[in-house]
XYZ file of C-alpha atoms in Angstrom:
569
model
C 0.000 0.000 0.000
C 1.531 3.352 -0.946
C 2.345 5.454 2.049
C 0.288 8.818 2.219
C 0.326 9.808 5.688
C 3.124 11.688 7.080
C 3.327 8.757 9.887
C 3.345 6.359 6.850
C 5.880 7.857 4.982
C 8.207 8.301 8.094
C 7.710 4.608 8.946
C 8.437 3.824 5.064
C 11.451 5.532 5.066
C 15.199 3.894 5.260
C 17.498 4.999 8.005
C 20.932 4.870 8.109
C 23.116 4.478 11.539
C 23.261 7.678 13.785
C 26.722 7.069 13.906
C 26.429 6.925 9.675
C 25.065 10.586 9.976
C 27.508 11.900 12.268
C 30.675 10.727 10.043
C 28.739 12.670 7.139
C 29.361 15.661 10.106
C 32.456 14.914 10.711
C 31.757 13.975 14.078
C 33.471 11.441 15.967
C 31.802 8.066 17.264
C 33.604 9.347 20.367
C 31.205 12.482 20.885
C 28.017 10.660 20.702
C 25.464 9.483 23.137
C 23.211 7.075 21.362
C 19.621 7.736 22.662
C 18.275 4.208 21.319
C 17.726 3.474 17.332
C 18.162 6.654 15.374
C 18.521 9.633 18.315
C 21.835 10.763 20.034
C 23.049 13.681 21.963
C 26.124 15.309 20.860
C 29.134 16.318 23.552
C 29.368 20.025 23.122
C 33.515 19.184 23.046
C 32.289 19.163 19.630
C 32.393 22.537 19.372
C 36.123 22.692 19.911
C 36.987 19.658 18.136
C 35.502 20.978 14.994
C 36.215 24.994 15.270
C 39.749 24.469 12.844
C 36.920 23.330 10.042
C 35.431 25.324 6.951
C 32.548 27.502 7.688
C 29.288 26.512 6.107
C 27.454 28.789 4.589
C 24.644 30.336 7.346
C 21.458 30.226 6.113
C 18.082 31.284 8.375
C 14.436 30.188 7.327
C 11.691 32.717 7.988
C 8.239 33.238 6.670
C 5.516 36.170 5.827
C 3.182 36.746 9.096
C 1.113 33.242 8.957
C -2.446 32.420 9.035
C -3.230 30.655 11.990
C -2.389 27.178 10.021
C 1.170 27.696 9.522
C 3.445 28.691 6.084
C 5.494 25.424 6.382
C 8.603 27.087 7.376
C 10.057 23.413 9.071
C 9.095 21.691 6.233
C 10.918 24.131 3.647
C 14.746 23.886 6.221
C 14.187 20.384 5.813
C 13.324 20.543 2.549
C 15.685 22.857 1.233
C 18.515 20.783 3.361
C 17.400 17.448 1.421
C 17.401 19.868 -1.645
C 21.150 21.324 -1.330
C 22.450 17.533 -0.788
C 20.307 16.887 -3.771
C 22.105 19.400 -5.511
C 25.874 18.235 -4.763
C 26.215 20.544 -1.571
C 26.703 18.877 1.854
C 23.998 20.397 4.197
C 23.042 20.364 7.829
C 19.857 21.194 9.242
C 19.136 22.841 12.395
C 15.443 23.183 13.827
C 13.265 23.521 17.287
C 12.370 20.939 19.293
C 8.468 20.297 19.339
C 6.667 21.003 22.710
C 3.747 18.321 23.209
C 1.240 21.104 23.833
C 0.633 21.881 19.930
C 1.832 18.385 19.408
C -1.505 17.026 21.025
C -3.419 20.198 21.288
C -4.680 21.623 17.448
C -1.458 22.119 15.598
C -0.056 18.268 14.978
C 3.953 17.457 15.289
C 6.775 20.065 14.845
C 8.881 17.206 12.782
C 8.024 18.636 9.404
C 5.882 16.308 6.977
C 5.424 14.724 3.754
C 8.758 13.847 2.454
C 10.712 16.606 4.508
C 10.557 15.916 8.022
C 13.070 14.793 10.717
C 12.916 11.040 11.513
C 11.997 9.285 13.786
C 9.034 11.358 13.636
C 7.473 9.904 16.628
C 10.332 10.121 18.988
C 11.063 13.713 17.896
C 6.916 14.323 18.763
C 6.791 12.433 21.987
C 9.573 13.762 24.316
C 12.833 12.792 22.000
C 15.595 12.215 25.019
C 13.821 14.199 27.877
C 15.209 18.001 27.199
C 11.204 19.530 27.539
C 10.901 17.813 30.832
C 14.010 18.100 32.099
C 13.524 22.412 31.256
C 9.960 21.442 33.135
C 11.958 20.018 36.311
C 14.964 22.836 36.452
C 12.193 25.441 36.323
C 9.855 23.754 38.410
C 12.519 22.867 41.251
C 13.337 26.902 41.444
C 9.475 27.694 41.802
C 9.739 24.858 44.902
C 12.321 26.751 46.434
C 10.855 30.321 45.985
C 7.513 28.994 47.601
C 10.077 27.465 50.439
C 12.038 30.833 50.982
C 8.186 32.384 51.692
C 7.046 30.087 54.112
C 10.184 30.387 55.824
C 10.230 33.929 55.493
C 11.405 34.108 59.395
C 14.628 32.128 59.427
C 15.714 33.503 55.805
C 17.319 36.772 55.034
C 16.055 37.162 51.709
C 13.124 39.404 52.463
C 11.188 38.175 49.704
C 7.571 39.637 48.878
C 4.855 37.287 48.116
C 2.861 40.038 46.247
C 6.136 40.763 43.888
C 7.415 37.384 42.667
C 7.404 36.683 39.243
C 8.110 33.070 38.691
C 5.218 31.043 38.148
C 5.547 27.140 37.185
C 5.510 25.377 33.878
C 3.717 22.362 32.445
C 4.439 21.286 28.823
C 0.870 20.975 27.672
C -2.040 22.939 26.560
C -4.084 23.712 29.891
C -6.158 26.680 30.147
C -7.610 25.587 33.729
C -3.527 26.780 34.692
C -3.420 29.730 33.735
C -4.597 31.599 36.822
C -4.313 29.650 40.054
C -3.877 30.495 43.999
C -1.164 27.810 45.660
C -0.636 26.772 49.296
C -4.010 26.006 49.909
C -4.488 23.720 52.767
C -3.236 23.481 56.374
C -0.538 25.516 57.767
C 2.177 23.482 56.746
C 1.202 23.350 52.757
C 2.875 26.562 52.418
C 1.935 30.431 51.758
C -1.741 31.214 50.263
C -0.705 33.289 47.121
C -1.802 33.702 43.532
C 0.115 32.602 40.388
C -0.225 30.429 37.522
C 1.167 27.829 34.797
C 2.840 28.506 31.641
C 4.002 25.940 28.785
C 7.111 24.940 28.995
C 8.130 26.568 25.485
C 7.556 29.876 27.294
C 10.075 29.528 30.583
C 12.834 31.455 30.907
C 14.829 28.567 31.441
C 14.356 27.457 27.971
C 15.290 30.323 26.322
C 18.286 30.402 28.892
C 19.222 27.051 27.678
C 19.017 27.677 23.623
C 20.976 30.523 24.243
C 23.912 29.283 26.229
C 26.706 28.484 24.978
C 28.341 26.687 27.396
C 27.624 24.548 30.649
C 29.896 27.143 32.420
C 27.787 29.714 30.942
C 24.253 28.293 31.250
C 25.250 27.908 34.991
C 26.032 31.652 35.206
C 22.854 32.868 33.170
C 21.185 30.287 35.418
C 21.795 32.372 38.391
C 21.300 35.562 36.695
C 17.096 34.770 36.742
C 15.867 37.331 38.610
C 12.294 35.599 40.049
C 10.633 38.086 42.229
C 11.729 41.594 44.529
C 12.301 42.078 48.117
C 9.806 44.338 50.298
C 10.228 47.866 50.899
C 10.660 51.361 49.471
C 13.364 50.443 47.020
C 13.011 46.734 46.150
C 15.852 44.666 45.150
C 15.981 41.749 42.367
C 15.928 38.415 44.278
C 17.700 35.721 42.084
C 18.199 32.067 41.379
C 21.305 32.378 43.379
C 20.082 34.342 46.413
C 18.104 31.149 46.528
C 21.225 28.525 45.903
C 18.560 27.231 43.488
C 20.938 27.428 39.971
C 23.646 24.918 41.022
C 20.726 22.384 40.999
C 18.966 23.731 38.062
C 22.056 23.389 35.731
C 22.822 19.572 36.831
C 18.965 19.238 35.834
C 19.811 20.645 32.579
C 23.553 19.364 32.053
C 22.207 16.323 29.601
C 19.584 18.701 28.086
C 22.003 21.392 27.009
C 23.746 18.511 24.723
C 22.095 19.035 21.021
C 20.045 16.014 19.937
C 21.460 14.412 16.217
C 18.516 12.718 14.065
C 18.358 12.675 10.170
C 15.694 13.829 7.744
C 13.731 11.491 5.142
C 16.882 11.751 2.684
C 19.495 11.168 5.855
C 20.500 14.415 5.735
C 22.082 15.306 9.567
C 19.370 17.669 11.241
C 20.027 19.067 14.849
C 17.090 19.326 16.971
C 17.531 21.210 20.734
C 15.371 23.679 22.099
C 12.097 25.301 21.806
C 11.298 28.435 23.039
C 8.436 30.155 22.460
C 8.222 32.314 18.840
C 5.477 35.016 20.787
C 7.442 35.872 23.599
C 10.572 34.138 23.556
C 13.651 33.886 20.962
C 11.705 31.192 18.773
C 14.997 29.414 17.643
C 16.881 26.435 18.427
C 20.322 26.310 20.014
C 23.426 28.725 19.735
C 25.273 25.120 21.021
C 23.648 23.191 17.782
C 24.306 25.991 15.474
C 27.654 26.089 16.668
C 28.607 22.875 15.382
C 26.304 22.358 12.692
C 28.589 25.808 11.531
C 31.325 23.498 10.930
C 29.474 20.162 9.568
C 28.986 20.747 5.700
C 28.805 23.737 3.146
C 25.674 24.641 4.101
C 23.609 25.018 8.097
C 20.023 25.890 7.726
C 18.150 27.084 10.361
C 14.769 27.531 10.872
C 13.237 30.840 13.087
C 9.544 31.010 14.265
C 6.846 32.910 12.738
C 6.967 35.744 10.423
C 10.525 37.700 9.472
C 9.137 40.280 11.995
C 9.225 37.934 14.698
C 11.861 34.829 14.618
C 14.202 36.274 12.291
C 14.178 39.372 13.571
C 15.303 37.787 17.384
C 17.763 35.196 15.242
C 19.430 38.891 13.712
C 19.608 40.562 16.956
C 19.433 38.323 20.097
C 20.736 34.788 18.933
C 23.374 35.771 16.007
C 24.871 38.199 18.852
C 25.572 35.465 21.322
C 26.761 33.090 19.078
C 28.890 35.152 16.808
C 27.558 34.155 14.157
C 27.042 35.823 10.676
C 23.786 34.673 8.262
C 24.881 34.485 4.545
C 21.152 34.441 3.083
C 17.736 34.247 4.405
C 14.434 32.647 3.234
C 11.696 33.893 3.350
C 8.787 31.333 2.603
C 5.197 32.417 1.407
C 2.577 30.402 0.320
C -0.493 31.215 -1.881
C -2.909 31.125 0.819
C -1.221 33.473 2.886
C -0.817 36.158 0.406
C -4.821 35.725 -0.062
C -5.653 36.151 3.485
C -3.588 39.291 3.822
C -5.973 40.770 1.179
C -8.411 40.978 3.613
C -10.910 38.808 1.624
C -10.498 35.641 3.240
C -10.598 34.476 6.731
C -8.520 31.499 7.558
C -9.339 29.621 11.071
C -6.945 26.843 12.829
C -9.036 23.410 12.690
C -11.068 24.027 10.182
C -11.510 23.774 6.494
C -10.097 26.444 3.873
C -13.195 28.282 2.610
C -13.381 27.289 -1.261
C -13.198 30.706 -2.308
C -9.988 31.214 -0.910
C -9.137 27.885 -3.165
C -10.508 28.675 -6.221
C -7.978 30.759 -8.322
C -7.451 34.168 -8.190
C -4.150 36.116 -8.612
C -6.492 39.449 -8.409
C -5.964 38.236 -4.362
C -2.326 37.309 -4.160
C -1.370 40.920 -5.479
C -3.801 42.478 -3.252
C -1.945 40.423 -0.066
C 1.552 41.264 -1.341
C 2.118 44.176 0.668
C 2.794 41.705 3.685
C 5.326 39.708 1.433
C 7.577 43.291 0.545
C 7.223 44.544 4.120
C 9.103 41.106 5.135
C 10.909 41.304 2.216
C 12.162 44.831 3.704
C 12.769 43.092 7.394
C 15.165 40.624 5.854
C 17.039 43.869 3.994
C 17.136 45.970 7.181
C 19.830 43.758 8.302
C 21.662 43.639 5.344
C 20.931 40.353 4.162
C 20.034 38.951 0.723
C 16.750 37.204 0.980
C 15.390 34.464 -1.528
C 11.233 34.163 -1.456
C 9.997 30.087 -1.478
C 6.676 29.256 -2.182
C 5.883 26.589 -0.698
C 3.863 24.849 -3.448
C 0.001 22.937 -2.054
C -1.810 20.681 -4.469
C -4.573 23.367 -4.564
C -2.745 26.558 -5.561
C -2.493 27.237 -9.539
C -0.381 28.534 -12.036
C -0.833 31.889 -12.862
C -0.705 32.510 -8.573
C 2.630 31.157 -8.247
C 3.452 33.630 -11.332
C 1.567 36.342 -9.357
C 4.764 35.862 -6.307
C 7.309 35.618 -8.889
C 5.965 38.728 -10.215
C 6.041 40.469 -6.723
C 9.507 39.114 -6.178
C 10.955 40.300 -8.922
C 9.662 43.415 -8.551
C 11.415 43.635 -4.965
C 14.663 42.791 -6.737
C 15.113 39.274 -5.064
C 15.462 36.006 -5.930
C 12.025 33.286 -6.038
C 11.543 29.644 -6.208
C 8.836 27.277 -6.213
C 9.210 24.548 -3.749
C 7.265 21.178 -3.736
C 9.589 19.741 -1.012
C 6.167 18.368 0.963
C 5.289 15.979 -1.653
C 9.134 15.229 -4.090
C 11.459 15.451 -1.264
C 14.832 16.967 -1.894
C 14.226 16.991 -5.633
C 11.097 19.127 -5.213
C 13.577 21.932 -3.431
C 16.011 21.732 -6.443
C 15.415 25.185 -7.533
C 14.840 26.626 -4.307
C 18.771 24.664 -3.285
C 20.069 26.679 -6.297
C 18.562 29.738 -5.469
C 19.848 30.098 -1.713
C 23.182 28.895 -3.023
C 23.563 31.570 -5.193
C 22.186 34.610 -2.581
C 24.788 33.016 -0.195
C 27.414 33.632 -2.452
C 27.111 36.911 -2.631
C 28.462 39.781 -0.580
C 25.936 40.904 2.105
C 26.752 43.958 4.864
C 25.137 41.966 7.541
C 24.333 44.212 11.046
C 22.324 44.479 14.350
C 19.064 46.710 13.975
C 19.964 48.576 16.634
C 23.231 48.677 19.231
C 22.828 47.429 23.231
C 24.379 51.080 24.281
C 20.812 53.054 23.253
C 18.598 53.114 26.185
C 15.683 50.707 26.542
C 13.043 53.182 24.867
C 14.809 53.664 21.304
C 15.618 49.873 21.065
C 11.701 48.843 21.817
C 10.927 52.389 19.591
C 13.615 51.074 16.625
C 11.861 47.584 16.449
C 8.235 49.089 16.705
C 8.691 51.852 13.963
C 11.183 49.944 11.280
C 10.372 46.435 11.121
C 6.615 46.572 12.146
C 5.637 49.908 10.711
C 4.090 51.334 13.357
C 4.036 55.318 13.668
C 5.097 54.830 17.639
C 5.130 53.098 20.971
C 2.607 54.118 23.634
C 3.588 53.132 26.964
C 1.345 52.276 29.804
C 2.119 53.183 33.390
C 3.569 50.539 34.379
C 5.276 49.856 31.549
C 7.376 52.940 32.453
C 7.849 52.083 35.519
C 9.530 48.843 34.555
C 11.592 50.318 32.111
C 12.756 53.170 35.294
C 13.377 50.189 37.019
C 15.340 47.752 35.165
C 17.724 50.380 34.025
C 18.298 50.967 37.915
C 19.359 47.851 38.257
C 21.680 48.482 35.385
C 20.039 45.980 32.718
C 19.783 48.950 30.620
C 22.091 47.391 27.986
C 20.071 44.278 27.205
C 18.611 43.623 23.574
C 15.043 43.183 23.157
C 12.570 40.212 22.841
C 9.326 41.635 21.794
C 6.057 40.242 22.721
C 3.263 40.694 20.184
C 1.353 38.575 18.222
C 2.200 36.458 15.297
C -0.862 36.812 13.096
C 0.348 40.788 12.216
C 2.722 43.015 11.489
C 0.960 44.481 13.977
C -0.039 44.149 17.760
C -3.693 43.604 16.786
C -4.174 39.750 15.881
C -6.649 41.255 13.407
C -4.737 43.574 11.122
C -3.315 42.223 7.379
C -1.137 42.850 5.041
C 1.177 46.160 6.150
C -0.433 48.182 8.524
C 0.274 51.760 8.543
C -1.130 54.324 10.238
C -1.021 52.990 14.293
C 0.691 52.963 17.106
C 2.255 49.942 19.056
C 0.711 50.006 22.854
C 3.330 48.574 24.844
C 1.253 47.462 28.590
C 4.101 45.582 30.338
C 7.546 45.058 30.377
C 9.395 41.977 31.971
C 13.045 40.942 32.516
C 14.680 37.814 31.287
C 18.180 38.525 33.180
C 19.504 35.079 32.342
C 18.361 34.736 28.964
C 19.734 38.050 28.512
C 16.879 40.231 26.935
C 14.078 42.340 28.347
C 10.860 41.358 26.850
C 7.935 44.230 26.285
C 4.676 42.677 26.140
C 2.105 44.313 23.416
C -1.622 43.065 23.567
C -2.763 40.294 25.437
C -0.390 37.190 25.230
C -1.672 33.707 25.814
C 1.733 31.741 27.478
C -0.574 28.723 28.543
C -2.800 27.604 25.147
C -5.928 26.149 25.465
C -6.995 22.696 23.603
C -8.987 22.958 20.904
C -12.773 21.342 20.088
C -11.266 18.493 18.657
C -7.498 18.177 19.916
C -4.887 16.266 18.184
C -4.901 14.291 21.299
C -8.221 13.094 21.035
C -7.106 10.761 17.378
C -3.974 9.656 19.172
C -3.598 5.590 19.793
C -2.277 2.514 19.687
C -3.012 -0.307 17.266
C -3.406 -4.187 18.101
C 0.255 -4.500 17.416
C 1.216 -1.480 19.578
C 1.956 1.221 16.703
C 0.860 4.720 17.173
C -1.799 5.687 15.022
C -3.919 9.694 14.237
C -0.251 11.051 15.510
C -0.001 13.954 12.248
């Protein structure tokens, strides 16, 4: 029976040795840690062992803002990966690890799909080697020990207020009920009454603290660095992970995790899976660590970076290319037909359901009308001074003459565009989209941060606001100020910038398309990530623990009568 599910296909395909995959790295037997068949964590001496090597080429994977569904921006890295070995060039892949909350709540598996995605699919869905729960226990284990400081509030020193601490604890599923919850309930000795809440794991600090390490020496530092709550009085202090001897623990929770995890795509090509932080809130990119050595593994690393060019690649420019050093040589950017369409404002796309049939049948009267999203991204890429190369991720649906409509609108932008069909031919299907990144990556680019760490909070969150989402201004609220006042008291002043917003716009409104001009980004709170590294401004109302859907993912999920999963993607 031909295969046709991405489960099918995965289970169809033939995989070589993990070991096989690493000598196609470069990487010795000696700096593996098989994971059972197919998995393995890499020693981060790697990073040393390969630094004399040739740099690959640096390639990040972006999108246009997304309808609710997804662009297929995991699907094109592995794609265009399988595509560049295709081609005669020796690439490595580099992508997030999934978080079982979208896994099993509405969105499906984070491995890619078709015949571009990351095998074995279902160990890459369904925890891989532990790094999501061991993020869940490191963060989890400091919350313990903040609620212990409180209720021993009169044999410690720390002076810790109840009413001011900001760590709440994670879970890595989709569980509204969480959100909003009061703890120590009970008798006297089940702690302080106080309210908090759950996040996902995706969102903790101590993921993005994690992906953006670069070291165990250094994750242990940033570690302690977490600033979780303030102390009482007329001029509060930061109280941190190590005012609570809580980050010695945390990092030997998180020594195994902070090891990169080796698997191989449907065409064996090597593919580095470690972390997954958040694309709303957080950095939305894997590992400095993976990239680090994937740098050094073939001609080419390609790297995916959540969401739309205004969101993942514009952290992967300024907050992850800055720690690791770093420099991107091209940038895709992928669109699909169905995006362009919505961002005409004639079509409303919604997460579980069908696409409406007008938005199917053809049209390339709507693709031009939704290309202003498409050159504003276009324009994000450019503000950093890289070359970016449009991929349209090709569906069975779209037709001709729309395809020519994004060709059209590339080539009026001045930059390269390739169809890509990498879902349903593989590596071959990516062919032109392999030659077309090749060729952008050759060329001389005048890469450079958006904005430098010495300008005061304001301009930074004011730079980001006004250039890459086209907003006229930021309007701050009170306490937004006040945070600002406060964190460059405390001399975090030179941090870069994680903005908050939502992914559905260019925009802070969720309900805005194409390019919106003419408003003003509201900016209602600002909070510190001190050992991530980055001060985060949130703008709008940000969901950190997602609901499940009508009909969740989880609800399909089984075994058969000889123990297979089955309804996983």
């Amino acid at each position: 029976m031909t295969a046709t599910t991405s489960l099918q296909i995965a289970r169809a395909a033939t995989l070589k040795p993990i070991e096989d995959v690493a000598d196609m790295m470069g990487l010795g037997r000696h700096l593996l840690d098989p994971y059972g068949t197919g998995v393995a964590k890499i020693d981060l001496a790697a990073i040393d062992e390969l630094a004399d090597r040739p740099t690959a080429k640096y390639v990040v994977v972006s999108a246009v803002t997304p309808t609710p569904l997804g662009e297929g921006k995991t699907t094109t890295t592995i794609g265009l990966g399988q595509g560049l070995n295709r081609t005669g060039r020796r690439a490595v892949i580099a992508i997030r690890q999934p978080s079982l909350g979208p896994t099993l709540g509405i969105k499906g598996g984070g491995a890619g799909g078709g015949r571009s995605q990351v095998l074995p699919m279902e160990r890459l869905n369904l925890h891989l080697t532990g790094d999501m729960h061991a993020v869940t226990a490191a963060h989890n284990q400091l919350a313990a020990m903040i609620d212990n400081a409180v209720f021993r509030a009169t044999t410690s020193d720390l002076d810790l207020d109840p009413a001011a601490i900001t760590w709440r604890r994670v879970l890595d599923v989709d569980d509204r009920s969480l959100r909003n919850i009061v703890l120590g309930l009970g008798g006297r000795g089940d702690g302080v009454p106080r309210q908090s809440g759950f996040d996902i794991t995706a969102a903790s600090e101590v993921m993005a603290t994690l992906a953006l390490s670069r070291s165990l020496r250094d994750l242990r530092d940033r570690l302690g660095r977490i600033v979780v709550g303030y102390t009482r009085g007329p001029r509060p202090r930061p109280v941190t992970a190590e005012d609570l001897h809580a980050a010695g623990t945390m990092t030997v929770l998180l020594r195994d995790a902070l090891k990169p995890n080796l698997l191989q795509t449907h065409e064996n090509t090597p593919a580095l899976v470690h972390c997954g932080p958040f694309g709303n809130i957080a950095t939305g990119n894997s590992s400095v660590v993976a990239d680090l050595i994937g740098i050094h593994g073939g001609d080419f690393l390609v790297t995916e970076a959540g969401f739309g060019a205004d969101m993942g690649a514009e952290r992967f420019f300024n907050l992850k290319c800055r720690v690791s050093g770093l420099t991107p040589d091209a940038a895709v950017l992928v669109t699909t037909v169905r995006a362009l369409k919505m961002h005409s404002g004639r079509h409303k796309v919604v997460a579980g359901r069908p696409l409406p049939a007008e938005l199917l049948a053809e049209n390339p009267d709507d693709v031009y009308a939704g290309a202003d999203n498409l050159r504003k991204q276009i324009d994000n890429i450019e503000l950093h001074g890289v070359t970016p190369v449009v991929a349209i991720n090709a569906f069975g649906d779209d037709h001709a003459s729309e395809h020519a409509a994004i060709r059209d609108i590339a080539s009026r932008a001045g930059v390269r565009c390739a169809v890509s069909t990498h879902f349903t031919d593989g590596g071959a299907g990516a062919a032109e989209l392999a030659d077309a990144v090749a060729e952008a990556a050759a060329e001389p680019n005048d890469f450079g941060y958006l904005y430098s760490t010495e300008v005061d909070l304001w301009k930074k969150i004011e730079t980001i606001a006004t250039r890459v989402y086209g907003a006229d201004g930021v309007d701050y609220s009170a306490d937004a100020t006040k945070s600002l006042q406060r964190y460059t008291r405390f001399g975090w002043g030179g941090l870069p910038i994680c903005m908050a917003k939502t992914h559905l716009s260019l925009s802070s409104d969720p309900t805005l398309r194409g390019a919106p001009i003419g408003w003003r980004l509201p900016v209602r709170e600002v909070r510190a990530s001190v050992g991530a590294g980055f001060i985060y401004p949130i703008c709008g109302q940000m969901q950190t623990m997602p609901g499940l859907g009508s009909d969740p993912a989880a609800a399909h999920i089984d075994i058969d009568e000889g123990g297979n999963t089955v309804g996983l993607f």
